[in-house]
Structures are given as C-alpha cells and as structure tokens.
Coordinates of C-alpha atoms in Angstrom, one line a residue:
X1 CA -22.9 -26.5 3.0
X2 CA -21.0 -22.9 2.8
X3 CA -17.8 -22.3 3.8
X4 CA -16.4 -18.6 4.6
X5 CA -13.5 -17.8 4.7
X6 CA -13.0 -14.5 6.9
X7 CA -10.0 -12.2 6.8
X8 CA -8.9 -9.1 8.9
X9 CA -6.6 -7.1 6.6
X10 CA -2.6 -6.8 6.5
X11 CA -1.1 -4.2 9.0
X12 CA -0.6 -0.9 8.8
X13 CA 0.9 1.8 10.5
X14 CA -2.1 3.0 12.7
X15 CA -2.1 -0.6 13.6
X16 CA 1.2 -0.3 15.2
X17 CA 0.5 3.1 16.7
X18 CA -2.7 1.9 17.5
X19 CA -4.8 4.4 15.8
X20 CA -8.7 4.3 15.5
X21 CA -8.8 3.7 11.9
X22 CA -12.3 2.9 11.3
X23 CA -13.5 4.5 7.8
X24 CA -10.6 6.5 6.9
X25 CA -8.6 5.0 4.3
X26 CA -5.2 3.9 5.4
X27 CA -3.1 1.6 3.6
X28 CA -1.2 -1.2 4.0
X29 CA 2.7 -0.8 5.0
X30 CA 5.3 -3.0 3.6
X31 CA 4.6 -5.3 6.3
X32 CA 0.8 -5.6 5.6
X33 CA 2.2 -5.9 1.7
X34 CA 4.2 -8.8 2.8
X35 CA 1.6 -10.5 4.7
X36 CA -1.0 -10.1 2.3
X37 CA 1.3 -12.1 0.1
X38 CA 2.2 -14.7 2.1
X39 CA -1.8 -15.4 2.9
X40 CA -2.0 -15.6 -0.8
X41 CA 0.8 -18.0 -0.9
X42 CA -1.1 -20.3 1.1
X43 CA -4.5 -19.9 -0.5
X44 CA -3.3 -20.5 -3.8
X45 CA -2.8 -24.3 -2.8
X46 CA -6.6 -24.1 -2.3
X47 CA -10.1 -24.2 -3.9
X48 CA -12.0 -21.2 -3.6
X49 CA -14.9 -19.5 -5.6
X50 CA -14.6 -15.8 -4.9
X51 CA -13.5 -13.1 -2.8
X52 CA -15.4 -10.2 -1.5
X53 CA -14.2 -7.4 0.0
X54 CA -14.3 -3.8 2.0
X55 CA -13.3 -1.5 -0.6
X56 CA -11.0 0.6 2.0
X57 CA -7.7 0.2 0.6
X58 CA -6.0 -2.0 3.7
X59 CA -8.8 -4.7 2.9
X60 CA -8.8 -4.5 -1.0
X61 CA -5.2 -4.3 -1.2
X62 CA -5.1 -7.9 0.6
X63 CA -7.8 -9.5 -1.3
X64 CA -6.1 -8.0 -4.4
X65 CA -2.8 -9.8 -3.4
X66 CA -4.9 -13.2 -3.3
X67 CA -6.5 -12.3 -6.8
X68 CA -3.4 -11.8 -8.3
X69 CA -2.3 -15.7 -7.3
X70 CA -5.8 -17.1 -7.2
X71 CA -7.0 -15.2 -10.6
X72 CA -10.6 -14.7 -8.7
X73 CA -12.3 -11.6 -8.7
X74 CA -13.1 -9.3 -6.1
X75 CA -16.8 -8.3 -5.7
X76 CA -16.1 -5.0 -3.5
X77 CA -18.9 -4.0 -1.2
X78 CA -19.4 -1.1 1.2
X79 CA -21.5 -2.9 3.7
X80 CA -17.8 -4.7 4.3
X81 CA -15.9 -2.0 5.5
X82 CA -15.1 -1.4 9.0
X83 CA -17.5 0.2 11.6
X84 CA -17.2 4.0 11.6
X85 CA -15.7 5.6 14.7
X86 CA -17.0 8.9 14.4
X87 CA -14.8 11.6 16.0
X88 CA -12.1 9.3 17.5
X89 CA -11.1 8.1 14.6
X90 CA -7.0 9.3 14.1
X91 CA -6.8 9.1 17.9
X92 CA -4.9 6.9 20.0
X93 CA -6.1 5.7 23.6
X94 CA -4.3 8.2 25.1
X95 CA -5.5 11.2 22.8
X96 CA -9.3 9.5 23.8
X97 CA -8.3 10.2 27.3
X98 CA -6.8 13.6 27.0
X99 CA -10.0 14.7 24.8
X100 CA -13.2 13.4 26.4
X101 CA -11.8 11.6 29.7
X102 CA -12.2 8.5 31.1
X103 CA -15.7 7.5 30.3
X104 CA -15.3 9.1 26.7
X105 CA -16.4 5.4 25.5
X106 CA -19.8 5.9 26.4
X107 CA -20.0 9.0 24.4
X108 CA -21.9 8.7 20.8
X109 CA -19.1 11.1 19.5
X110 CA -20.5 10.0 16.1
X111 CA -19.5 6.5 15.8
X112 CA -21.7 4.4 14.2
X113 CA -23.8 1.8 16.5
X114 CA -23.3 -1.8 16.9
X115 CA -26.8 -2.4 15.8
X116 CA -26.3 -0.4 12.5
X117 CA -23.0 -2.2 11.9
X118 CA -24.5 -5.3 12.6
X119 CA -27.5 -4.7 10.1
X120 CA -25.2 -4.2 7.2
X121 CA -22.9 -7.0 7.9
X122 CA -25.9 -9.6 8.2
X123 CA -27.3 -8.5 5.4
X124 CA -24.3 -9.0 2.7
X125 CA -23.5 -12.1 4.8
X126 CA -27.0 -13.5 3.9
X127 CA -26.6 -12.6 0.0
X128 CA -23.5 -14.1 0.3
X129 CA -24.5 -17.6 1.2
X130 CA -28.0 -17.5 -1.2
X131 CA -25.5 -17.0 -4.0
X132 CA -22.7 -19.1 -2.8
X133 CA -24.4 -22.2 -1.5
X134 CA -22.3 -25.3 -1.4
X135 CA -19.4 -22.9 -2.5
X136 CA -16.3 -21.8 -0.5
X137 CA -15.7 -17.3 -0.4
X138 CA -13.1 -15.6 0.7
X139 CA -14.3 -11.8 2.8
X140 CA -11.8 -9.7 3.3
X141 CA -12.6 -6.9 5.9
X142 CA -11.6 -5.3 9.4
X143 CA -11.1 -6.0 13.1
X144 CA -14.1 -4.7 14.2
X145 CA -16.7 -5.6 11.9
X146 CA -15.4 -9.0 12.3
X147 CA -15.7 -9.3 16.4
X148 CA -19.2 -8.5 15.0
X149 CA -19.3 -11.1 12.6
X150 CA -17.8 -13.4 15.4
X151 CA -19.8 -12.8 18.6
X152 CA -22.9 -13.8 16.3
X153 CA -21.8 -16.6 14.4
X154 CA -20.7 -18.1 17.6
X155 CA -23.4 -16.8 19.9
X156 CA -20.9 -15.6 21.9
X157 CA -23.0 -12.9 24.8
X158 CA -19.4 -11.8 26.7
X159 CA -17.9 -8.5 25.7
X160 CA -14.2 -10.0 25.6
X161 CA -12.1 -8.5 22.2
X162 CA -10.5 -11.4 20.6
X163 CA -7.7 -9.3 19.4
X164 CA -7.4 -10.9 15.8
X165 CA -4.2 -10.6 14.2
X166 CA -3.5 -8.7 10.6
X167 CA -3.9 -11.5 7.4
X168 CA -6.0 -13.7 9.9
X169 CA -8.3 -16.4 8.7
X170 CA -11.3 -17.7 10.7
X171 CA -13.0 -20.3 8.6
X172 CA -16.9 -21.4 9.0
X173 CA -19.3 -23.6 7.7
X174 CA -22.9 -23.0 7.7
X175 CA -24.9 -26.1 7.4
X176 CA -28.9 -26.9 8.2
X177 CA -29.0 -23.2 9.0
X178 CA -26.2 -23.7 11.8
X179 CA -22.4 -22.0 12.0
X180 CA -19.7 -23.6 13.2
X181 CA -16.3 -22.7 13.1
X182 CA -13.6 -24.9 11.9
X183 CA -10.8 -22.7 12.3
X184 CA -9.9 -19.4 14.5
X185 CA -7.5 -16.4 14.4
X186 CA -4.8 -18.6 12.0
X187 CA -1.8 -16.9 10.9
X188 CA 0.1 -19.9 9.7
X189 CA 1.1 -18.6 6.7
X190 CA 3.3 -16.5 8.6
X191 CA 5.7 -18.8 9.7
X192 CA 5.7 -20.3 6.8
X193 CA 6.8 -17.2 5.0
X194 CA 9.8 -16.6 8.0
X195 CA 11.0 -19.9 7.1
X196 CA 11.1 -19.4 3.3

C-alpha cells in the first residue's frame, strides 16, 4: 500500500484578491509563510519518505518549510505545477467579465486543457507510486491541478469545485490498484497553531 499525501500551497495575495494565478510565479505572503509552518509542525510528529513538489515558488516554498522540520528532500517537478490559464491569468472574475463577457469561460484564450493537465499529473503520479510503493510522499502543488487529481482518484463525474483551502492535506491510499481517501480538505494544523 501507498499513501499520498496531497497539499494545496499556503496563501498568497492573489489568493485573497482572487487572482487567476495559474503559472505565474507568485509567492507566499506572511500568512502562507505562517501556514506553511504550522503544516510542518504537524508533520514533523510523522513518518514520511519524501516530498515532491511544483517548483512555482507558493508550492516549493511550503514543501521547503516541511523540509526544513522533516530534513527530507524535495524532488521538484514541472509536471506538478498548476494548470496554465493562458490569457486570464492576473485577472480577477470581474476583469474576465469586463474583457471577454459572460461566456468568456468557454473561450480557449490559451489556457491549457483539462486533458493536457490531466496527462501530466497522471503520469508523475504513476512514477510516484512505482518508486514509492509501500511508502508514504508528501506532493505539494495547487488548487487546480488538485480538483484534477481529485475528481479522478475519487471517480467523481460532477463538475462541483471543492474549494480546498491553502496548507490543506487530502491523504490517499492506493491498494490492489484501488484509491481511497482517508482524509479530505484538513486544515487542523491551523487551529492548532491559533491556540499556540
């Protein structure tokens, strides 16, 4: 048996302004900082084997706030970052509206497709697992990519958004070929760090 660990990043300020971020770099604020701490806090109590990770800042910068208490290291890979959202990328929803209109969702406007994004993320994911079997990894990457990640693992066909919170965890197991999900959307460790 496997056991990923999934992550969405710590916050930062497009977050809050709810920016597109996609592939542009943005970093972490001193919020996302703190988070990012406070998730390594609580995985430090625990056994893992390694971390992989986007290698856009806001995802690296959390994994390497778990390094730095877990001592693992990160194994970066591109195929981790978040899905690219072409020209809206910057934009808030209301910019989106101004530009293209109402139905500018079902414009290309360069972002990249689901079945592209889903391609890349299946394939690292596979790698992952061959190399890590009977192991537990930490994967640190972004909103998006991770509804992905989630709609598959869970053969979930509806096109709700889960809305997963910054610092996150979302832990599976993959056994006799199957995923199941042992725990969702958790952001314990940030009550535990309002409390300390």
């Amino acid at each position: 048996m496997t056991t990923i660990a999934f992550i969405r990043h710590g916050e930062t300020d497009w977050n809050i302004e709810r920016r597109a971020q996609g592939c542009m770099d943005i970093p972490l604020n001193e919020q996302g900082i703190k988070q990012a701490r406070a998730l390594a806090e609580r995985l430090r109590a625990e056994k893992w084997d390694a971390i992989y990770a986007s290698p856009l800042s806001r995802a690296f910068k959390t994994a390497e706030a778990i390094q730095e208490l877990t001592g693992l290291d990160i194994v970066p890979d591109d195929r981790l970052r978040e899905i690219s959202f072409g020209d809206t990328e910057g934009t808030t929803e209301a910019e989106r509206l101004e530009r293209w209109g109402e139905d500018w969702v079902k414009l290309e406007l360069g972002r990249e497709s689901n079945e592209l994004a889903d391609l890349r993320w299946q394939e690292v994911l596979q790698e992952i697992v061959q190399k890590h079997e009977d192991q537990k990894v930490l994967i640190v990457t972004h909103g998006a990519l991770l509804v992905r990640i989630y709609k598959s693992l869970l053969q979930d066909k509806t096109d709700k958004w889960y809305g997963l919170n910054n610092t996150s965890l979302s832990i599976f197991k993959r056994q006799d070929q199957k995923w199941s999900c042992e725990l969702f959307n958790c952001q314990k460790h940030l009550e535990v760090a309002k409390t300390n």
